[in-house]
Coordinates of C-alpha atoms in Angstrom, one line a residue:
M1 CA -26.4 -6.6 -9.7
G2 CA -22.8 -6.2 -8.8
V3 CA -21.3 -7.2 -5.5
T4 CA -21.5 -4.6 -2.7
V5 CA -18.8 -4.6 0.0
A6 CA -18.3 -2.5 3.0
T7 CA -15.9 0.4 2.2
E8 CA -14.5 3.1 4.4
L9 CA -13.6 6.6 3.4
L10 CA -10.2 7.2 4.9
A11 CA -9.4 10.6 3.5
D12 CA -11.5 13.2 1.9
R13 CA -9.4 16.0 0.4
P14 CA -9.9 18.7 -2.2
D15 CA -8.0 16.8 -4.9
F16 CA -8.6 13.2 -4.1
T17 CA -10.2 10.6 -1.8
V18 CA -8.9 7.4 -0.3
R19 CA -11.1 4.4 0.3
R20 CA -10.5 1.0 1.7
C21 CA -12.1 -2.5 1.8
F22 CA -10.9 -5.7 3.3
V23 CA -10.9 -9.0 1.4
S24 CA -10.2 -12.7 2.1
T25 CA -9.8 -14.5 5.4
M26 CA -6.3 -12.9 5.6
N27 CA -8.0 -9.6 6.2
N28 CA -6.1 -8.0 3.4
A29 CA -6.6 -4.2 3.1
V30 CA -7.2 -2.9 -0.5
Y31 CA -6.8 0.9 -0.8
L32 CA -8.1 3.1 -3.6
V33 CA -7.0 6.7 -4.4
T34 CA -9.5 8.6 -6.7
A35 CA -8.6 11.9 -8.2
R36 CA -11.7 14.1 -8.0
Q37 CA -11.4 16.2 -11.2
S38 CA -10.5 13.4 -13.7
G39 CA -11.7 10.3 -12.0
E40 CA -8.4 8.6 -12.4
Q41 CA -7.8 5.9 -9.8
L42 CA -4.8 4.1 -8.3
L43 CA -5.4 0.8 -6.4
I44 CA -3.0 -0.5 -3.8
D45 CA -2.8 -4.3 -3.6
A46 CA -5.4 -6.2 -5.6
A47 CA -5.1 -8.9 -3.0
A48 CA -8.1 -11.1 -3.7
D49 CA -11.8 -11.1 -4.7
A50 CA -12.0 -9.1 -7.9
A51 CA -15.8 -8.7 -7.5
S52 CA -15.3 -6.9 -4.2
I53 CA -12.6 -4.7 -5.7
S54 CA -14.9 -3.8 -8.5
S55 CA -17.4 -2.7 -5.9
L56 CA -14.7 -0.6 -4.2
L57 CA -13.9 1.1 -7.6
R58 CA -17.6 1.9 -8.0
H59 CA -17.7 3.5 -4.6
G60 CA -14.6 5.6 -5.5
E61 CA -16.3 6.7 -8.7
K62 CA -18.9 8.5 -6.6
D63 CA -16.1 10.8 -5.4
A64 CA -15.1 12.0 -8.9
D65 CA -16.5 14.8 -11.1
R66 CA -16.5 12.4 -14.1
E67 CA -16.5 8.7 -14.9
A68 CA -13.7 7.0 -13.0
R69 CA -10.9 4.9 -14.6
L70 CA -8.5 2.7 -12.8
A71 CA -5.1 3.6 -14.2
T72 CA -2.6 1.8 -12.0
I73 CA -2.4 -1.2 -9.6
V74 CA 0.5 -0.9 -7.2
T75 CA 1.5 -4.1 -5.6
T76 CA 3.4 -3.4 -2.4
H77 CA 5.1 -6.8 -2.6
A78 CA 4.8 -10.1 -4.4
H79 CA 3.6 -12.4 -1.6
W80 CA 0.7 -14.6 -2.8
D81 CA -2.0 -13.1 -0.5
H82 CA -1.4 -9.6 -2.0
T83 CA -1.6 -10.6 -5.6
R84 CA -4.5 -13.1 -6.1
A85 CA -6.8 -10.7 -8.0
T86 CA -4.2 -8.6 -9.7
A87 CA -4.4 -10.3 -13.1
E88 CA -8.2 -10.3 -13.2
V89 CA -8.5 -6.7 -12.1
A90 CA -5.9 -5.6 -14.6
R91 CA -7.7 -7.5 -17.4
Q92 CA -11.1 -6.1 -16.5
T93 CA -9.9 -2.4 -16.3
G94 CA -6.9 -2.1 -18.5
A95 CA -4.9 -0.8 -15.6
Q96 CA -1.1 -1.1 -15.6
V97 CA 0.6 -3.0 -12.9
A98 CA 3.5 -1.6 -10.8
I99 CA 5.7 -3.4 -8.4
G100 CA 9.1 -3.1 -6.7
R101 CA 11.8 -4.0 -9.2
A102 CA 13.2 -6.9 -7.0
D103 CA 9.8 -8.5 -6.6
A104 CA 8.8 -8.4 -10.3
A105 CA 10.2 -11.8 -11.1
Q106 CA 8.2 -13.5 -8.4
L107 CA 5.0 -11.8 -9.6
A108 CA 5.7 -13.0 -13.1
A109 CA 6.5 -16.6 -12.0
E110 CA 3.5 -17.0 -9.7
R111 CA 0.8 -14.9 -11.5
G112 CA 2.0 -14.7 -15.0
I113 CA 2.1 -10.9 -14.8
D114 CA 4.8 -8.9 -16.4
A115 CA 4.5 -5.6 -14.6
E116 CA 4.6 -2.6 -16.9
V117 CA 6.2 -0.4 -14.2
L118 CA 9.2 -1.4 -12.0
L119 CA 9.5 0.8 -9.0
D120 CA 12.7 1.9 -7.3
H121 CA 13.2 3.9 -4.1
G122 CA 12.4 7.6 -4.7
D123 CA 10.2 7.1 -7.7
R124 CA 6.8 8.7 -8.0
V125 CA 3.5 7.2 -9.1
R126 CA 0.9 9.7 -10.1
V127 CA -2.9 10.1 -10.1
D128 CA -4.0 13.2 -12.0
G129 CA -1.3 15.4 -10.5
V130 CA -1.2 13.7 -7.1
A131 CA 2.3 12.2 -6.7
L132 CA 2.8 9.3 -4.3
E133 CA 6.4 8.7 -3.3
V134 CA 7.8 5.2 -3.6
I135 CA 9.8 4.2 -0.4
A136 CA 11.7 0.9 -0.6
L137 CA 11.4 -1.0 2.6
R138 CA 13.6 -4.1 2.0
G139 CA 13.4 -7.2 4.2
H140 CA 9.9 -8.6 4.3
T141 CA 10.6 -9.2 0.6
P142 CA 13.5 -7.8 -1.4
G143 CA 11.3 -5.5 -3.4
S144 CA 8.7 -4.4 -0.8
V145 CA 7.6 -0.8 -1.2
A146 CA 5.5 1.7 0.7
L147 CA 3.7 4.7 -0.8
A148 CA 3.6 8.2 0.8
L149 CA 0.7 10.3 -0.2
P150 CA 1.5 13.9 0.8
G151 CA -0.8 16.2 2.7
E152 CA -1.7 17.1 6.3
P153 CA -1.1 14.5 7.6
T154 CA 0.9 12.4 5.2
L155 CA -0.7 9.0 4.5
L156 CA 1.7 6.0 4.3
F157 CA 0.6 2.7 2.7
T158 CA 3.1 0.2 4.1
G159 CA 2.1 -3.2 2.8
D160 CA 3.5 -5.8 5.2
S161 CA 6.6 -3.8 6.1
L162 CA 5.2 -1.8 9.0
F163 CA 2.2 -2.6 11.3
P164 CA 0.9 -1.4 14.6
G165 CA 3.4 -3.0 17.0
G166 CA 6.3 -3.7 14.8
V167 CA 7.9 -4.3 11.4
G168 CA 6.9 -7.1 9.0
N169 CA 7.9 -10.7 9.2
T170 CA 11.5 -11.3 8.2
G171 CA 11.5 -15.1 8.7
D172 CA 13.7 -15.0 11.9
D173 CA 16.6 -13.9 9.7
P174 CA 18.7 -11.3 11.6
V175 CA 20.1 -9.9 8.3
R176 CA 16.6 -9.3 6.9
F177 CA 15.4 -7.9 10.1
E178 CA 18.3 -5.5 10.4
Q179 CA 17.6 -4.3 6.8
L180 CA 13.9 -3.8 7.3
F181 CA 14.3 -2.1 10.7
T182 CA 17.0 0.2 9.3
D183 CA 14.9 1.1 6.3
V184 CA 11.8 1.7 8.4
T185 CA 13.7 3.8 10.9
T186 CA 15.7 6.0 8.4
R187 CA 13.2 6.2 5.6
I188 CA 10.0 6.5 7.6
F189 CA 10.4 7.5 11.3
D190 CA 13.4 9.8 10.7
R191 CA 11.5 11.6 7.8
F192 CA 7.9 11.9 8.7
S193 CA 6.1 13.5 11.7
D194 CA 4.2 11.8 14.5
I195 CA 0.8 12.7 13.0
T196 CA 1.6 10.7 9.8
R197 CA -1.0 7.9 9.4
V198 CA 0.1 4.4 8.6
F199 CA -2.2 2.1 6.6
P200 CA -0.8 -1.5 6.6
G201 CA -1.5 -4.4 4.4
H202 CA -3.7 -6.1 7.0
G203 CA -5.7 -4.7 9.8
E204 CA -6.3 -1.2 11.2
P205 CA -4.1 1.9 10.8
T206 CA -1.9 3.6 13.3
T207 CA 0.3 6.7 13.5
L208 CA 4.0 7.1 13.6
G209 CA 3.6 8.9 17.0
S210 CA 1.9 5.9 18.5
E211 CA 4.7 3.5 17.3
R212 CA 7.8 5.7 17.7
P213 CA 8.4 5.0 21.5
A214 CA 8.5 1.3 20.8
L215 CA 11.4 1.4 18.3
P216 CA 14.1 0.4 20.9
D217 CA 12.0 -2.5 22.0
W218 CA 11.5 -3.7 18.4
R219 CA 15.3 -3.6 17.8
D220 CA 16.0 -5.5 21.1
R221 CA 13.5 -8.3 20.4
G222 CA 14.6 -8.7 16.7
W223 CA 11.2 -8.7 15.1

């Protein structure tokens, strides 16, 4: 018997579904996009616990018209708590690994993973015709990326760059904070509507409308 974990269906649309589970004591969120027609899957952050992630993949398979196959693992950034199961899940499934170009060296050094796909701002990653836009949000790490899944509303997977209540940790470095705050403001809040849903790398989701009024406070406090 395989491991069974609690999963949540976050989006149920004609072409795809989005599911989530949490792993580890860090409460890391792992997200799965499954294309209905082909069963092709994209996983966001194989953070830890390969057995639980395998269970998530099986739950996603139920949403597809044919046998599911994990094609791509997108790592939002190279921090240790977001990468612990990446090598094992890639080995088990044959999925390619994608990461922001500036974080690829850290992933290789810490996990021995040479990512097949290096992501730059404005790139697209695709699941059977569903294109997720890559949005670079520099500051938490140099190569942190978010993914925008189009629809009504848009779904944003922001890693550790945007949470309910603020941007991600920038190590009390004002230069890094200014970079991340600027990217989040111009590339997220200035582009997407208030109904856009934000799915962070830890914890529960929010919307841009809920967070937008606090932007001046975030800038003033510097974190």
